[in-house]
Structure formats: structure tokens, C-alpha cells
Backbone as numpy.savetxt, mean C-alpha at the origin, in Angstrom:
# Nx Ny Nz CAx CAy CAz Cx Cy Cz
24.85 2.57 10.62 23.65 2.10 9.97 23.92 2.05 8.46
23.64 0.92 7.86 23.96 0.74 6.45 22.73 0.96 5.59
22.90 1.70 4.51 21.81 1.98 3.59 22.05 1.23 2.28
20.98 0.92 1.57 21.14 0.21 0.30 21.30 1.20 -0.85
21.27 0.70 -2.08 21.53 1.52 -3.26 20.51 2.65 -3.45
19.27 2.44 -3.06 18.23 3.45 -3.24 18.18 4.41 -2.05
19.11 4.33 -1.14 19.20 5.20 0.03 17.97 5.07 0.92
17.52 3.83 1.15 16.39 3.58 2.02 16.84 2.68 3.14
16.46 3.02 4.35 16.86 2.28 5.53 15.76 1.27 5.88
16.06 -0.02 5.81 15.06 -1.04 6.05 14.56 -1.07 7.49
15.25 -0.43 8.41 14.77 -0.41 9.79 13.53 0.47 9.94
13.19 1.23 8.91 11.97 2.03 8.93 10.72 1.19 8.70
10.86 -0.06 8.29 9.72 -0.93 8.03 9.18 -1.43 9.37
8.39 -0.59 10.05 7.91 -0.94 11.38 6.41 -0.72 11.56
5.69 -0.52 10.49 4.25 -0.24 10.55 3.49 -1.45 9.99
2.66 -2.13 10.79 1.97 -3.33 10.29 0.85 -2.98 9.32
0.84 -3.67 8.18 -0.21 -3.49 7.19 -0.70 -4.85 6.72
-1.84 -4.83 6.06 -2.39 -6.04 5.44 -2.80 -5.67 4.02
-2.42 -6.49 3.06 -2.82 -6.29 1.68 -3.82 -7.40 1.35
-4.98 -6.99 0.85 -5.98 -8.00 0.52 -6.63 -7.67 -0.80
-7.27 -8.69 -1.37 -8.00 -8.52 -2.61 -9.43 -8.96 -2.41
-10.33 -8.39 -3.18 -11.74 -8.72 -3.08 -12.04 -9.88 -4.01
-12.51 -10.98 -3.46 -12.82 -12.19 -4.23 -14.32 -12.40 -4.25
-14.85 -12.68 -5.43 -16.27 -13.02 -5.55 -16.46 -14.46 -5.12
-17.51 -14.69 -4.36 -17.79 -16.02 -3.81 -19.20 -16.42 -4.24
-19.37 -17.70 -4.58 -20.71 -18.20 -4.89 -21.07 -19.30 -3.90
-22.30 -19.27 -3.44 -22.81 -20.32 -2.56 -24.00 -20.97 -3.23
-23.89 -22.26 -3.52 -24.95 -23.01 -4.20 -25.35 -22.37 -5.52
-24.36 -21.82 -6.24 -24.63 -21.21 -7.54 -25.13 -19.79 -7.47
-25.33 -19.24 -6.27 -25.80 -17.87 -6.12 -24.61 -16.96 -5.84
-24.39 -15.94 -6.68 -23.26 -15.04 -6.42 -23.49 -14.21 -5.15
-22.44 -14.07 -4.39 -22.47 -13.28 -3.15 -21.62 -12.03 -3.35
-21.70 -11.12 -2.39 -20.87 -9.92 -2.44 -19.40 -10.32 -2.35
-18.53 -9.56 -3.02 -17.10 -9.86 -2.89 -16.63 -9.73 -1.44
-15.78 -10.64 -1.02 -15.26 -10.64 0.35 -13.74 -10.43 0.31
-13.21 -9.72 1.31 -11.76 -9.53 1.34 -11.03 -10.82 1.70
-9.99 -11.12 0.93 -9.15 -12.29 1.17 -7.72 -11.78 1.37
-7.13 -12.10 2.50 -5.79 -11.63 2.82 -4.77 -12.20 1.83
-3.99 -11.31 1.24 -2.93 -11.70 0.32 -1.58 -11.67 1.03
-1.36 -10.66 1.88 -0.06 -10.50 2.54 -0.23 -9.65 3.79
0.40 -10.09 4.88 0.55 -9.27 6.09 2.03 -9.02 6.25
2.40 -7.75 6.42 3.82 -7.44 6.52 4.00 -6.11 7.25
5.25 -5.72 7.40 5.59 -4.43 7.98 6.03 -3.51 6.84
5.65 -2.24 6.96 5.92 -1.28 5.90 6.33 0.06 6.49
6.76 0.93 5.61 7.03 2.32 5.97 6.04 3.16 5.17
5.23 3.98 5.85 4.23 4.81 5.20 4.69 6.25 5.17
4.53 6.89 4.01 4.85 8.31 3.88 3.64 9.04 3.35
3.26 10.11 4.03 2.16 10.95 3.58 2.73 12.24 3.03
1.86 13.14 2.64 2.30 14.43 2.12 2.88 15.24 3.26
4.03 15.87 3.03 4.65 16.69 4.08 3.86 17.99 4.25
4.01 18.61 5.39 3.28 19.84 5.68 3.62 20.96 4.72
4.88 21.06 4.32 5.25 22.15 3.41 4.67 21.95 2.01
4.37 20.72 1.63 3.80 20.43 0.31 2.29 20.22 0.34
1.67 20.39 1.50 0.25 20.08 1.63 -0.62 20.99 0.77
-0.33 22.29 0.75 -1.16 23.22 -0.03 -1.10 22.89 -1.52
0.07 22.57 -2.02 0.20 22.19 -3.44 -0.53 20.88 -3.72
-0.49 19.95 -2.77 -1.18 18.67 -2.98 -2.69 18.83 -2.95
-3.20 19.79 -2.18 -4.64 20.07 -2.17 -5.07 20.59 -3.53
-4.27 21.45 -4.12 -4.60 21.99 -5.44 -4.58 20.91 -6.51
-3.70 19.93 -6.37 -3.62 18.85 -7.35 -4.53 17.68 -7.00
-5.12 17.68 -5.81 -6.03 16.61 -5.42 -5.34 15.35 -4.95
-4.11 15.46 -4.47 -3.35 14.28 -4.04 -3.10 14.28 -2.54
-3.87 15.04 -1.76 -3.61 15.12 -0.32 -3.91 13.83 0.42
-4.70 12.95 -0.17 -5.04 11.70 0.52 -4.26 10.51 -0.04
-3.18 10.76 -0.74 -2.34 9.69 -1.27 -1.17 9.42 -0.33
-0.75 8.16 -0.29 0.40 7.77 0.52 1.35 6.92 -0.31
2.59 6.82 0.16 3.57 5.90 -0.40 3.80 4.82 0.64
3.76 3.58 0.21 3.97 2.45 1.11 5.21 1.70 0.63
6.24 1.65 1.46 7.47 0.94 1.14 7.41 -0.43 1.79
7.55 -1.49 0.99 7.57 -2.86 1.52 8.72 -3.62 0.89
9.06 -4.73 1.50 10.03 -5.62 0.87 9.39 -6.24 -0.36
10.20 -6.58 -1.34 9.67 -7.14 -2.58 8.81 -8.37 -2.31
7.67 -8.41 -2.97 6.78 -9.57 -2.87 6.05 -9.69 -4.19
6.18 -10.84 -4.87 5.55 -10.98 -6.19 4.04 -11.13 -6.10
3.36 -10.67 -7.13 1.92 -10.87 -7.24 1.04 -9.74 -6.79
1.61 -8.65 -6.30 0.80 -7.51 -5.88 0.35 -6.76 -7.13
-0.95 -6.44 -7.19 -1.51 -5.73 -8.35 -2.21 -4.46 -7.88
-2.63 -3.65 -8.86 -3.33 -2.42 -8.52 -4.81 -2.65 -8.26
-5.24 -3.89 -8.21 -6.62 -4.21 -7.87 -6.76 -4.58 -6.39
-5.70 -4.43 -5.64 -5.68 -4.80 -4.23 -5.84 -3.57 -3.34
-6.11 -3.83 -2.07 -6.34 -2.77 -1.08 -5.37 -2.99 0.08
-4.86 -1.88 0.62 -3.97 -1.91 1.77 -4.76 -1.47 2.99
-4.62 -2.21 4.08 -5.27 -1.81 5.33 -4.20 -1.55 6.38
-4.23 -0.34 6.92 -3.34 0.04 8.01 -3.87 -0.62 9.27
-3.12 -1.52 9.87 -3.60 -2.28 11.02 -3.62 -1.47 12.32
-3.04 -0.29 12.31 -3.06 0.55 13.51 -4.28 1.47 13.48
-4.48 2.19 12.38 -5.60 3.14 12.29 -6.84 2.53 11.65
-6.72 1.33 11.09 -7.82 0.63 10.41 -8.28 1.34 9.14
-7.47 2.26 8.61 -7.79 2.97 7.37 -7.42 2.10 6.17
-8.20 2.20 5.10 -7.94 1.42 3.89 -7.51 2.34 2.76
-6.62 1.82 1.92 -6.08 2.56 0.78 -6.10 1.66 -0.44
-6.56 2.19 -1.57 -6.57 1.43 -2.82 -5.27 1.69 -3.55
-4.63 0.64 -4.02 -3.35 0.76 -4.71 -3.58 1.35 -6.10
-2.88 2.44 -6.41 -2.96 3.08 -7.73 -1.83 2.63 -8.64
-0.60 2.72 -8.14 0.59 2.40 -8.91 1.52 1.53 -8.08
2.30 0.73 -8.77 3.33 -0.08 -8.12 4.65 0.26 -8.79
5.60 0.75 -8.02 6.93 1.05 -8.54 7.80 -0.15 -8.25
8.12 -0.89 -9.31 8.86 -2.13 -9.16 10.32 -1.87 -8.86
10.97 -2.88 -8.38 12.37 -2.82 -7.98 13.27 -3.04 -9.19
13.65 -1.95 -9.86 14.50 -2.07 -11.03 15.98 -2.03 -10.70
16.33 -1.60 -9.50 17.74 -1.48 -9.11 18.18 -2.58 -8.16
17.38 -3.60 -7.98 17.68 -4.68 -7.05 17.94 -4.15 -5.64
17.12 -3.22 -5.21 17.30 -2.61 -3.91 16.60 -3.39 -2.80
15.71 -4.32 -3.15 15.08 -5.15 -2.14 13.73 -4.66 -1.65
13.22 -3.56 -2.19 11.92 -3.09 -1.75 11.12 -2.57 -2.94
9.82 -2.47 -2.76 8.92 -1.91 -3.76 8.14 -0.77 -3.12
7.66 0.14 -3.94 6.88 1.28 -3.47 5.48 1.17 -4.05
4.48 1.20 -3.18 3.09 1.15 -3.60 2.49 2.54 -3.40
1.97 3.13 -4.46 1.29 4.41 -4.37 -0.19 4.11 -4.18
-0.80 4.65 -3.13 -2.18 4.31 -2.81 -2.96 5.56 -2.42
-4.28 5.48 -2.60 -5.18 6.58 -2.28 -6.18 6.11 -1.23
-6.47 6.99 -0.28 -7.38 6.66 0.82 -8.78 6.32 0.30
-9.37 5.28 0.88 -10.72 4.87 0.55 -11.65 5.44 1.60
-12.69 6.14 1.17 -13.66 6.70 2.12 -14.49 5.59 2.72
-14.67 5.63 4.01 -15.45 4.59 4.68 -16.92 4.94 4.75
């Protein structure tokens, strides 16, 4: 099994997700509630807080944050939302770690959205 420069195995990208943004829509000049518009559907690798680090993450308030590894795709911003297509949970993107080493993937740091 071959690994890239960042030591990440692309065969881990097996979790279906959808990235969407909220767009404001007007009908006959009347503003409507923002509606989700799909920006990208892809496969990703999701990482949550490990069990050994859970207590420390509770103290820092980061227990509901995840890392989402995807192949590089231009145009993703921190105003978008990630939807896990298996559990139907939504996550708001906080940070985007861009591909500075030409490794072929990006990391999205996201926080769980309460339903």
C-alpha cells in the first residue's frame, strides 16, 4: 500500500458526505428563507476525538469537532456546511487546512450543528 508525502492513505476516503451552502432566494421580489444548495458530493475520511483525549477535549470544549479529509476541491469556504450522508448529522466548517505540500487532499475542521 503506497502512502503520499503527508502519510495519508487515500483508500480511507470511504465515507459519503455532502457539502452545501445556504443561498438566499427571492420569489417575486419577496425574500425567502435561505435554502441549502449542494456544492459537492464526495467521499471523505472522518476523524473524531479519540477516547484517550476525550476528557481533555471536554475541558477545552472541542468534543464535538471533527476532521474531514477530502481530495482537493477549489471553492470550499468556512461558510459551508458538511452533511454526513450516513448519520444525517450536519457540521459547520470552522477552518480549512489547504494543501501546501501538494499531497492531493485538504483537511476541513468542522463543529457539530445542533438539530
